[in-house]
PDB file of C-alpha atoms in Angstrom:
ATOM      1  CA  GLU A   1       4.970  17.341   5.533  1.00 72.00           C
ATOM      2  CA  ASP A   2       5.576  13.993   4.615  1.00 74.00           C
ATOM      3  CA  GLN A   3       5.581  13.196   1.512  1.00 86.00           C
ATOM      4  CA  VAL A   4       6.602  10.400  -1.736  1.00 93.00           C
ATOM      5  CA  THR A   5       7.371  11.675  -4.672  1.00 95.00           C
ATOM      6  CA  GLN A   6       7.217   9.120  -8.080  1.00 97.00           C
ATOM      7  CA  SER A   7       9.073   9.429 -11.804  1.00 96.00           C
ATOM      8  CA  PRO A   8       8.084   9.088 -14.201  1.00 97.00           C
ATOM      9  CA  GLU A   9       4.386   8.905 -14.027  1.00 96.00           C
ATOM     10  CA  ALA A  10       4.608   6.093 -16.685  1.00 97.00           C
ATOM     11  CA  LEU A  11       7.101   4.562 -18.608  1.00 97.00           C
ATOM     12  CA  ARG A  12       6.813   2.217 -21.803  1.00 98.00           C
ATOM     13  CA  LEU A  13       9.995  -0.321 -22.521  1.00 97.00           C
ATOM     14  CA  GLN A  14      10.791  -2.560 -25.234  1.00 97.00           C
ATOM     15  CA  GLU A  15      11.327  -5.209 -24.158  1.00 97.00           C
ATOM     16  CA  GLY A  16      14.927  -6.268 -22.651  1.00 96.00           C
ATOM     17  CA  GLU A  17      15.724  -2.410 -22.410  1.00 97.00           C
ATOM     18  CA  SER A  18      16.760  -1.155 -19.369  1.00 97.00           C
ATOM     19  CA  SER A  19      15.704   1.538 -17.169  1.00 98.00           C
ATOM     20  CA  SER A  20      14.458   3.246 -13.877  1.00 98.00           C
ATOM     21  CA  LEU A  21      11.973   3.825 -11.400  1.00 98.00           C
ATOM     22  CA  ASN A  22      13.201   6.657  -9.326  1.00 98.00           C
ATOM     23  CA  CYS A  23      11.433   7.479  -5.709  1.00 97.00           C
ATOM     24  CA  SER A  24      11.879  10.698  -3.534  1.00 96.00           C
ATOM     25  CA  TYR A  25      10.614  11.374  -0.593  1.00 94.00           C
ATOM     26  CA  THR A  26      10.464  13.938   2.324  1.00 90.00           C
ATOM     27  CA  VAL A  27       9.961  12.259   6.166  1.00 83.00           C
ATOM     28  CA  SER A  28      11.014  12.649   9.456  1.00 80.00           C
ATOM     29  CA  GLY A  29      11.863   9.969  11.101  1.00 79.00           C
ATOM     30  CA  LEU A  30      12.421   7.039   8.231  1.00 83.00           C
ATOM     31  CA  ARG A  31      12.099   3.423   9.369  1.00 84.00           C
ATOM     32  CA  GLY A  32      11.915   1.990   6.417  1.00 89.00           C
ATOM     33  CA  LEU A  33      11.376   2.372   2.549  1.00 93.00           C
ATOM     34  CA  PHE A  34       9.310  -0.139   0.266  1.00 95.00           C
ATOM     35  CA  TRP A  35       8.484  -0.953  -3.472  1.00 97.00           C
ATOM     36  CA  TYR A  36       5.299  -2.662  -3.451  1.00 98.00           C
ATOM     37  CA  ARG A  37       4.282  -3.796  -7.507  1.00 98.00           C
ATOM     38  CA  GLN A  38       0.395  -3.873  -8.095  1.00 97.00           C
ATOM     39  CA  ASP A  39      -1.271  -5.499 -11.264  1.00 96.00           C
ATOM     40  CA  PRO A  40      -4.607  -4.302 -12.589  1.00 92.00           C
ATOM     41  CA  GLY A  41      -7.426  -5.278  -9.701  1.00 89.00           C
ATOM     42  CA  LYS A  42      -5.420  -6.224  -7.213  1.00 93.00           C
ATOM     43  CA  GLY A  43      -3.753  -5.931  -4.144  1.00 96.00           C
ATOM     44  CA  PRO A  44      -0.126  -4.029  -4.007  1.00 97.00           C
ATOM     45  CA  GLU A  45       2.624  -7.434  -3.022  1.00 97.00           C
ATOM     46  CA  PHE A  46       6.105  -6.569  -1.222  1.00 96.00           C
ATOM     47  CA  LEU A  47       9.048  -6.608  -3.458  1.00 97.00           C
ATOM     48  CA  PHE A  48      11.815  -5.053  -1.579  1.00 93.00           C
ATOM     49  CA  THR A  49      12.465  -3.351   2.270  1.00 93.00           C
ATOM     50  CA  LEU A  50      16.003  -1.180   2.860  1.00 93.00           C
ATOM     51  CA  TYR A  51      16.369   0.147   5.365  1.00 88.00           C
ATOM     52  CA  SER A  52      18.942   2.322   5.514  1.00 88.00           C
ATOM     53  CA  ALA A  53      21.472   4.708   2.658  1.00 91.00           C
ATOM     54  CA  GLY A  54      23.903   2.588   0.777  1.00 94.00           C
ATOM     55  CA  GLU A  55      21.265  -0.583   1.146  1.00 94.00           C
ATOM     56  CA  GLU A  56      20.530  -2.369  -1.848  1.00 96.00           C
ATOM     57  CA  LYS A  57      17.903  -5.494  -2.431  1.00 95.00           C
ATOM     58  CA  GLU A  58      17.998  -7.586  -5.923  1.00 96.00           C
ATOM     59  CA  LYS A  59      15.628  -9.575  -7.123  1.00 94.00           C
ATOM     60  CA  GLU A  60      15.660 -11.207 -10.549  1.00 95.00           C
ATOM     61  CA  ARG A  61      15.543  -7.853 -13.107  1.00 96.00           C
ATOM     62  CA  LEU A  62      15.066  -5.685  -9.942  1.00 97.00           C
ATOM     63  CA  LYS A  63      17.649  -3.874  -7.835  1.00 98.00           C
ATOM     64  CA  ALA A  64      17.162  -1.366  -5.414  1.00 98.00           C
ATOM     65  CA  THR A  65      18.678   1.113  -3.620  1.00 97.00           C
ATOM     66  CA  LEU A  66      18.652   3.624  -1.158  1.00 95.00           C
ATOM     67  CA  THR A  67      19.924   7.116  -0.739  1.00 92.00           C
ATOM     68  CA  LYS A  68      18.672   9.322   2.066  1.00 88.00           C
ATOM     69  CA  LYS A  69      16.445  11.597  -0.589  1.00 91.00           C
ATOM     70  CA  GLU A  70      15.285   8.792  -2.810  1.00 95.00           C
ATOM     71  CA  SER A  71      15.171   5.133  -3.539  1.00 97.00           C
ATOM     72  CA  PHE A  72      15.025   3.780  -7.549  1.00 98.00           C
ATOM     73  CA  LEU A  73      13.751   0.388  -8.590  1.00 98.00           C
ATOM     74  CA  HIS A  74      16.401  -0.293 -11.479  1.00 98.00           C
ATOM     75  CA  ILE A  75      14.855  -3.232 -14.225  1.00 97.00           C
ATOM     76  CA  THR A  76      16.998  -5.022 -16.154  1.00 97.00           C
ATOM     77  CA  ALA A  77      15.945  -6.508 -19.610  1.00 97.00           C
ATOM     78  CA  PRO A  78      12.602  -6.702 -19.213  1.00 97.00           C
ATOM     79  CA  LYS A  79      10.251  -8.545 -19.825  1.00 97.00           C
ATOM     80  CA  PRO A  80       6.649  -7.981 -20.961  1.00 97.00           C
ATOM     81  CA  GLU A  81       5.275  -9.734 -17.598  1.00 97.00           C
ATOM     82  CA  ASP A  82       7.181  -7.098 -15.671  1.00 97.00           C
ATOM     83  CA  SER A  83       4.266  -4.601 -16.706  1.00 98.00           C
ATOM     84  CA  ALA A  84       2.642  -3.777 -13.957  1.00 98.00           C
ATOM     85  CA  THR A  85       2.515  -0.242 -11.393  1.00 97.00           C
ATOM     86  CA  TYR A  86       5.625   0.757  -9.813  1.00 98.00           C
ATOM     87  CA  LEU A  87       4.400   1.455  -5.896  1.00 97.00           C
ATOM     88  CA  CYS A  88       7.063   3.158  -3.352  1.00 97.00           C
ATOM     89  CA  ALA A  89       6.262   4.014   0.750  1.00 94.00           C
ATOM     90  CA  VAL A  90       7.617   4.981   3.033  1.00 92.00           C
ATOM     91  CA  HIS A  91       6.820   4.206   6.624  1.00 88.00           C
ATOM     92  CA  THR A  92       7.367   6.097   9.466  1.00 83.00           C
ATOM     93  CA  GLY A  93       6.671   4.686  12.781  1.00 73.00           C
ATOM     94  CA  ASN A  94       2.726   4.533  13.036  1.00 78.00           C
ATOM     95  CA  GLN A  95       1.656   5.282   9.180  1.00 84.00           C
ATOM     96  CA  PHE A  96       3.124   4.703   5.762  1.00 89.00           C
ATOM     97  CA  TYR A  97       2.849   6.929   2.722  1.00 91.00           C
ATOM     98  CA  PHE A  98       2.615   6.023  -0.881  1.00 94.00           C
ATOM     99  CA  GLY A  99       3.499   7.463  -3.867  1.00 95.00           C
ATOM    100  CA  THR A 100       1.090   8.188  -6.917  1.00 95.00           C
ATOM    101  CA  GLY A 101       3.262   5.005  -9.272  1.00 96.00           C
ATOM    102  CA  THR A 102       4.995   3.890 -11.671  1.00 97.00           C
ATOM    103  CA  SER A 103       2.639   2.467 -14.485  1.00 97.00           C
ATOM    104  CA  LEU A 104       5.193   0.093 -16.662  1.00 98.00           C
ATOM    105  CA  THR A 105       4.464  -0.867 -20.139  1.00 98.00           C
ATOM    106  CA  VAL A 106       7.068  -3.799 -21.331  1.00 98.00           C
ATOM    107  CA  ILE A 107       6.659  -4.179 -25.184  1.00 97.00           C
ATOM    108  CA  PRO A 108       7.479  -7.254 -27.154  1.00 95.00           C
TER     109      PRO A 108
ATOM    110  CA  GLU B   1      -2.867 -19.712   2.804  1.00 87.00           C
ATOM    111  CA  ALA B   2      -1.595 -16.164   4.490  1.00 85.00           C
ATOM    112  CA  GLN B   3      -3.545 -14.260   3.753  1.00 94.00           C
ATOM    113  CA  VAL B   4      -6.105 -10.570   4.103  1.00 97.00           C
ATOM    114  CA  THR B   5      -9.626 -11.243   3.293  1.00 97.00           C
ATOM    115  CA  GLN B   6     -11.850  -8.048   2.585  1.00 97.00           C
ATOM    116  CA  ASN B   7     -15.603  -8.198   1.722  1.00 97.00           C
ATOM    117  CA  PRO B   8     -17.103  -7.138   0.276  1.00 96.00           C
ATOM    118  CA  ARG B   9     -15.131  -7.122  -2.879  1.00 96.00           C
ATOM    119  CA  TYR B  10     -17.795  -5.158  -5.266  1.00 97.00           C
ATOM    120  CA  LEU B  11     -20.256  -2.989  -3.868  1.00 95.00           C
ATOM    121  CA  ILE B  12     -22.864  -0.118  -5.530  1.00 96.00           C
ATOM    122  CA  THR B  13     -24.797   2.181  -2.466  1.00 94.00           C
ATOM    123  CA  VAL B  14     -26.745   4.906  -2.282  1.00 96.00           C
ATOM    124  CA  THR B  15     -25.839   8.059  -0.219  1.00 96.00           C
ATOM    125  CA  GLY B  16     -26.473   7.853   3.388  1.00 95.00           C
ATOM    126  CA  LYS B  17     -26.548   3.994   3.611  1.00 96.00           C
ATOM    127  CA  LYS B  18     -24.488   2.268   6.120  1.00 96.00           C
ATOM    128  CA  LEU B  19     -21.753   0.123   5.101  1.00 96.00           C
ATOM    129  CA  THR B  20     -19.751  -2.529   6.126  1.00 97.00           C
ATOM    130  CA  VAL B  21     -15.963  -3.504   4.664  1.00 98.00           C
ATOM    131  CA  THR B  22     -15.470  -6.273   6.606  1.00 98.00           C
ATOM    132  CA  CYS B  23     -11.525  -7.063   6.716  1.00 98.00           C
ATOM    133  CA  SER B  24      -9.503 -10.404   7.744  1.00 98.00           C
ATOM    134  CA  GLN B  25      -6.330 -11.525   8.039  1.00 97.00           C
ATOM    135  CA  ASN B  26      -5.128 -15.146   9.630  1.00 96.00           C
ATOM    136  CA  MET B  27      -1.390 -14.368   9.756  1.00 94.00           C
ATOM    137  CA  ASN B  28      -1.662 -13.303  13.938  1.00 93.00           C
ATOM    138  CA  HIS B  29      -0.907  -9.872  12.615  1.00 93.00           C
ATOM    139  CA  GLU B  30      -0.443  -6.890  15.525  1.00 92.00           C
ATOM    140  CA  TYR B  31      -0.903  -4.286  12.431  1.00 93.00           C
ATOM    141  CA  MET B  32      -4.090  -3.776  10.091  1.00 96.00           C
ATOM    142  CA  SER B  33      -4.649  -0.810   8.061  1.00 96.00           C
ATOM    143  CA  TRP B  34      -6.839   0.624   5.177  1.00 98.00           C
ATOM    144  CA  TYR B  35      -6.529   3.110   2.439  1.00 97.00           C
ATOM    145  CA  ARG B  36      -8.127   4.128  -0.364  1.00 97.00           C
ATOM    146  CA  GLN B  37      -6.871   4.443  -3.553  1.00 96.00           C
ATOM    147  CA  ASP B  38      -8.251   7.379  -5.954  1.00 95.00           C
ATOM    148  CA  PRO B  39      -6.438   7.888  -9.693  1.00 90.00           C
ATOM    149  CA  GLY B  40      -3.985  10.527  -9.254  1.00 88.00           C
ATOM    150  CA  LEU B  41      -4.123  10.150  -5.370  1.00 91.00           C
ATOM    151  CA  GLY B  42      -2.589   6.981  -5.167  1.00 89.00           C
ATOM    152  CA  LEU B  43      -3.098   5.056  -1.979  1.00 94.00           C
ATOM    153  CA  ARG B  44      -3.937   7.414   1.288  1.00 95.00           C
ATOM    154  CA  GLN B  45      -4.020   5.988   4.954  1.00 95.00           C
ATOM    155  CA  ILE B  46      -7.266   6.284   6.258  1.00 97.00           C
ATOM    156  CA  TYR B  47      -7.048   4.220   9.510  1.00 97.00           C
ATOM    157  CA  TYR B  48      -4.582   2.120  11.890  1.00 95.00           C
ATOM    158  CA  SER B  49      -4.835   0.108  15.040  1.00 95.00           C
ATOM    159  CA  MET B  50      -0.813  -1.238  16.355  1.00 91.00           C
ATOM    160  CA  ASN B  51      -2.988  -3.780  18.175  1.00 91.00           C
ATOM    161  CA  VAL B  52      -6.663  -4.675  19.923  1.00 93.00           C
ATOM    162  CA  GLU B  53      -8.331  -2.107  21.102  1.00 90.00           C
ATOM    163  CA  VAL B  54      -4.957   0.447  19.203  1.00 91.00           C
ATOM    164  CA  THR B  55      -6.315   2.519  16.389  1.00 95.00           C
ATOM    165  CA  ASP B  56      -5.448   5.919  15.157  1.00 94.00           C
ATOM    166  CA  LYS B  57      -6.014   8.382  12.124  1.00 95.00           C
ATOM    167  CA  GLY B  58      -4.593   8.471   8.588  1.00 93.00           C
ATOM    168  CA  ASP B  59      -4.248  11.053   6.953  1.00 92.00           C
ATOM    169  CA  VAL B  60      -7.914  10.502   5.242  1.00 95.00           C
ATOM    170  CA  PRO B  61     -10.193   9.873   8.327  1.00 96.00           C
ATOM    171  CA  GLU B  62     -13.247  11.626   7.907  1.00 96.00           C
ATOM    172  CA  GLY B  63     -16.385  10.083   7.082  1.00 97.00           C
ATOM    173  CA  TYR B  64     -15.006   6.793   8.219  1.00 98.00           C
ATOM    174  CA  LYS B  65     -14.863   4.600  11.529  1.00 97.00           C
ATOM    175  CA  VAL B  66     -13.259   1.380  12.380  1.00 97.00           C
ATOM    176  CA  SER B  67     -13.194  -0.774  15.252  1.00 95.00           C
ATOM    177  CA  ARG B  68     -10.136  -4.105  16.519  1.00 97.00           C
ATOM    178  CA  LYS B  69     -12.287  -5.321  18.876  1.00 96.00           C
ATOM    179  CA  GLU B  70      -9.990  -9.117  17.623  1.00 96.00           C
ATOM    180  CA  LYS B  71      -6.984  -9.216  16.919  1.00 95.00           C
ATOM    181  CA  ARG B  72      -8.060 -10.727  13.216  1.00 97.00           C
ATOM    182  CA  ASN B  73     -10.948  -8.156  11.985  1.00 98.00           C
ATOM    183  CA  PHE B  74     -10.484  -4.823  11.421  1.00 98.00           C
ATOM    184  CA  PRO B  75     -13.694  -3.572   9.787  1.00 98.00           C
ATOM    185  CA  LEU B  76     -14.341  -0.050   7.975  1.00 98.00           C
ATOM    186  CA  ILE B  77     -17.475   1.499   9.058  1.00 98.00           C
ATOM    187  CA  LEU B  78     -18.838   4.210   6.896  1.00 97.00           C
ATOM    188  CA  GLU B  79     -21.811   5.544   8.118  1.00 94.00           C
ATOM    189  CA  SER B  80     -23.482   7.745   5.710  1.00 96.00           C
ATOM    190  CA  PRO B  81     -21.784   7.495   3.123  1.00 97.00           C
ATOM    191  CA  SER B  82     -21.860  10.340   0.103  1.00 97.00           C
ATOM    192  CA  PRO B  83     -20.835   9.856  -3.389  1.00 97.00           C
ATOM    193  CA  ASN B  84     -17.077  11.068  -2.789  1.00 96.00           C
ATOM    194  CA  GLN B  85     -15.847   8.223  -1.056  1.00 97.00           C
ATOM    195  CA  THR B  86     -16.664   6.359  -4.424  1.00 97.00           C
ATOM    196  CA  SER B  87     -13.368   4.519  -4.634  1.00 97.00           C
ATOM    197  CA  LEU B  88     -11.024   1.404  -4.103  1.00 97.00           C
ATOM    198  CA  TYR B  89     -10.511   0.526  -0.687  1.00 98.00           C
ATOM    199  CA  PHE B  90      -7.589  -1.689   0.523  1.00 98.00           C
ATOM    200  CA  CYS B  91      -7.155  -3.254   4.043  1.00 98.00           C
ATOM    201  CA  ALA B  92      -3.537  -4.332   4.504  1.00 97.00           C
ATOM    202  CA  SER B  93      -1.901  -5.405   7.746  1.00 95.00           C
ATOM    203  CA  SER B  94       2.077  -6.158   8.825  1.00 92.00           C
ATOM    204  CA  LEU B  95       3.441  -8.158  12.220  1.00 89.00           C
ATOM    205  CA  GLN B  96       4.351  -5.260  13.180  1.00 79.00           C
ATOM    206  CA  GLY B  97       3.990  -1.024  13.337  1.00 68.00           C
ATOM    207  CA  ALA B  98       6.356   0.442  15.150  1.00 61.00           C
ATOM    208  CA  GLY B  99       9.067  -1.150  16.299  1.00 57.00           C
ATOM    209  CA  GLY B 100      12.489  -1.707  14.976  1.00 53.00           C
ATOM    210  CA  ARG B 101      14.691  -3.018  12.108  1.00 58.00           C
ATOM    211  CA  TYR B 102      13.569  -6.959  12.195  1.00 60.00           C
ATOM    212  CA  SER B 103      13.641  -7.622   8.595  1.00 62.00           C
ATOM    213  CA  GLY B 104       9.678  -8.890   7.453  1.00 72.00           C
ATOM    214  CA  ALA B 105       7.786  -7.233  10.834  1.00 76.00           C
ATOM    215  CA  ASN B 106       6.790  -4.066   8.351  1.00 84.00           C
ATOM    216  CA  VAL B 107       5.812  -5.833   5.340  1.00 90.00           C
ATOM    217  CA  LEU B 108       1.933  -4.756   4.749  1.00 93.00           C
ATOM    218  CA  THR B 109      -0.001  -7.839   3.084  1.00 95.00           C
ATOM    219  CA  PHE B 110      -2.739  -6.393   1.449  1.00 97.00           C
ATOM    220  CA  GLY B 111      -5.874  -7.814   0.157  1.00 97.00           C
ATOM    221  CA  ALA B 112      -7.647  -8.005  -3.463  1.00 96.00           C
ATOM    222  CA  GLY B 113      -9.228  -4.690  -3.240  1.00 97.00           C
ATOM    223  CA  SER B 114     -13.333  -3.522  -2.595  1.00 98.00           C
ATOM    224  CA  ARG B 115     -14.610  -0.946  -5.368  1.00 97.00           C
ATOM    225  CA  LEU B 116     -16.945   1.418  -3.326  1.00 97.00           C
ATOM    226  CA  THR B 117     -19.541   3.075  -5.573  1.00 97.00           C
ATOM    227  CA  VAL B 118     -21.946   5.997  -3.942  1.00 97.00           C
ATOM    228  CA  LEU B 119     -24.903   7.014  -5.546  1.00 95.00           C
TER     229      LEU B 119
END
């Protein structure tokens, strides 16, 4: 059964305190792994796509990495505006499977 | 502006009263899909459509219907809503559904969401 698990469920960081979010997956035929950011009351917004183990993508304070079983979203020196829920999703051809997300709060 | 538009954004209805949530995209995307988001369960796919006249069930299709008569529109129909369908619903589209690893082809663009309450 295709499954995506994210941890931790919630994370509180001080401004500037770096950390990582985890997304582990068990799917057959991975076609891509996606990270999205969701702000309260809004739809998810795309951050990164990763296709192959060893691939890395960076954008400002965020860096996403991928292995054969999991992906990490590294947040370096976060700011309060990085507070949001971060969702991981896997694409298996026709369908997308989402994790339950990590709710990140960055305290000034 | 490239976007996915859902209506209504908020709706309170009663059990058994048929309703339709509309979804429209202006990006000429082939792939469209519907999700429901519930606390602790995350986003779950209800139905998806690879292209016009092609639809298929996702993980939680019971109690829902869809149609894809035009490329830009993908309405979600609740024939006889029940309280367990109270949820936050999202429509999303991407350039392609299945396919190769063309960068960006499978990136989903989401609508703003429709919060449905069934009493």
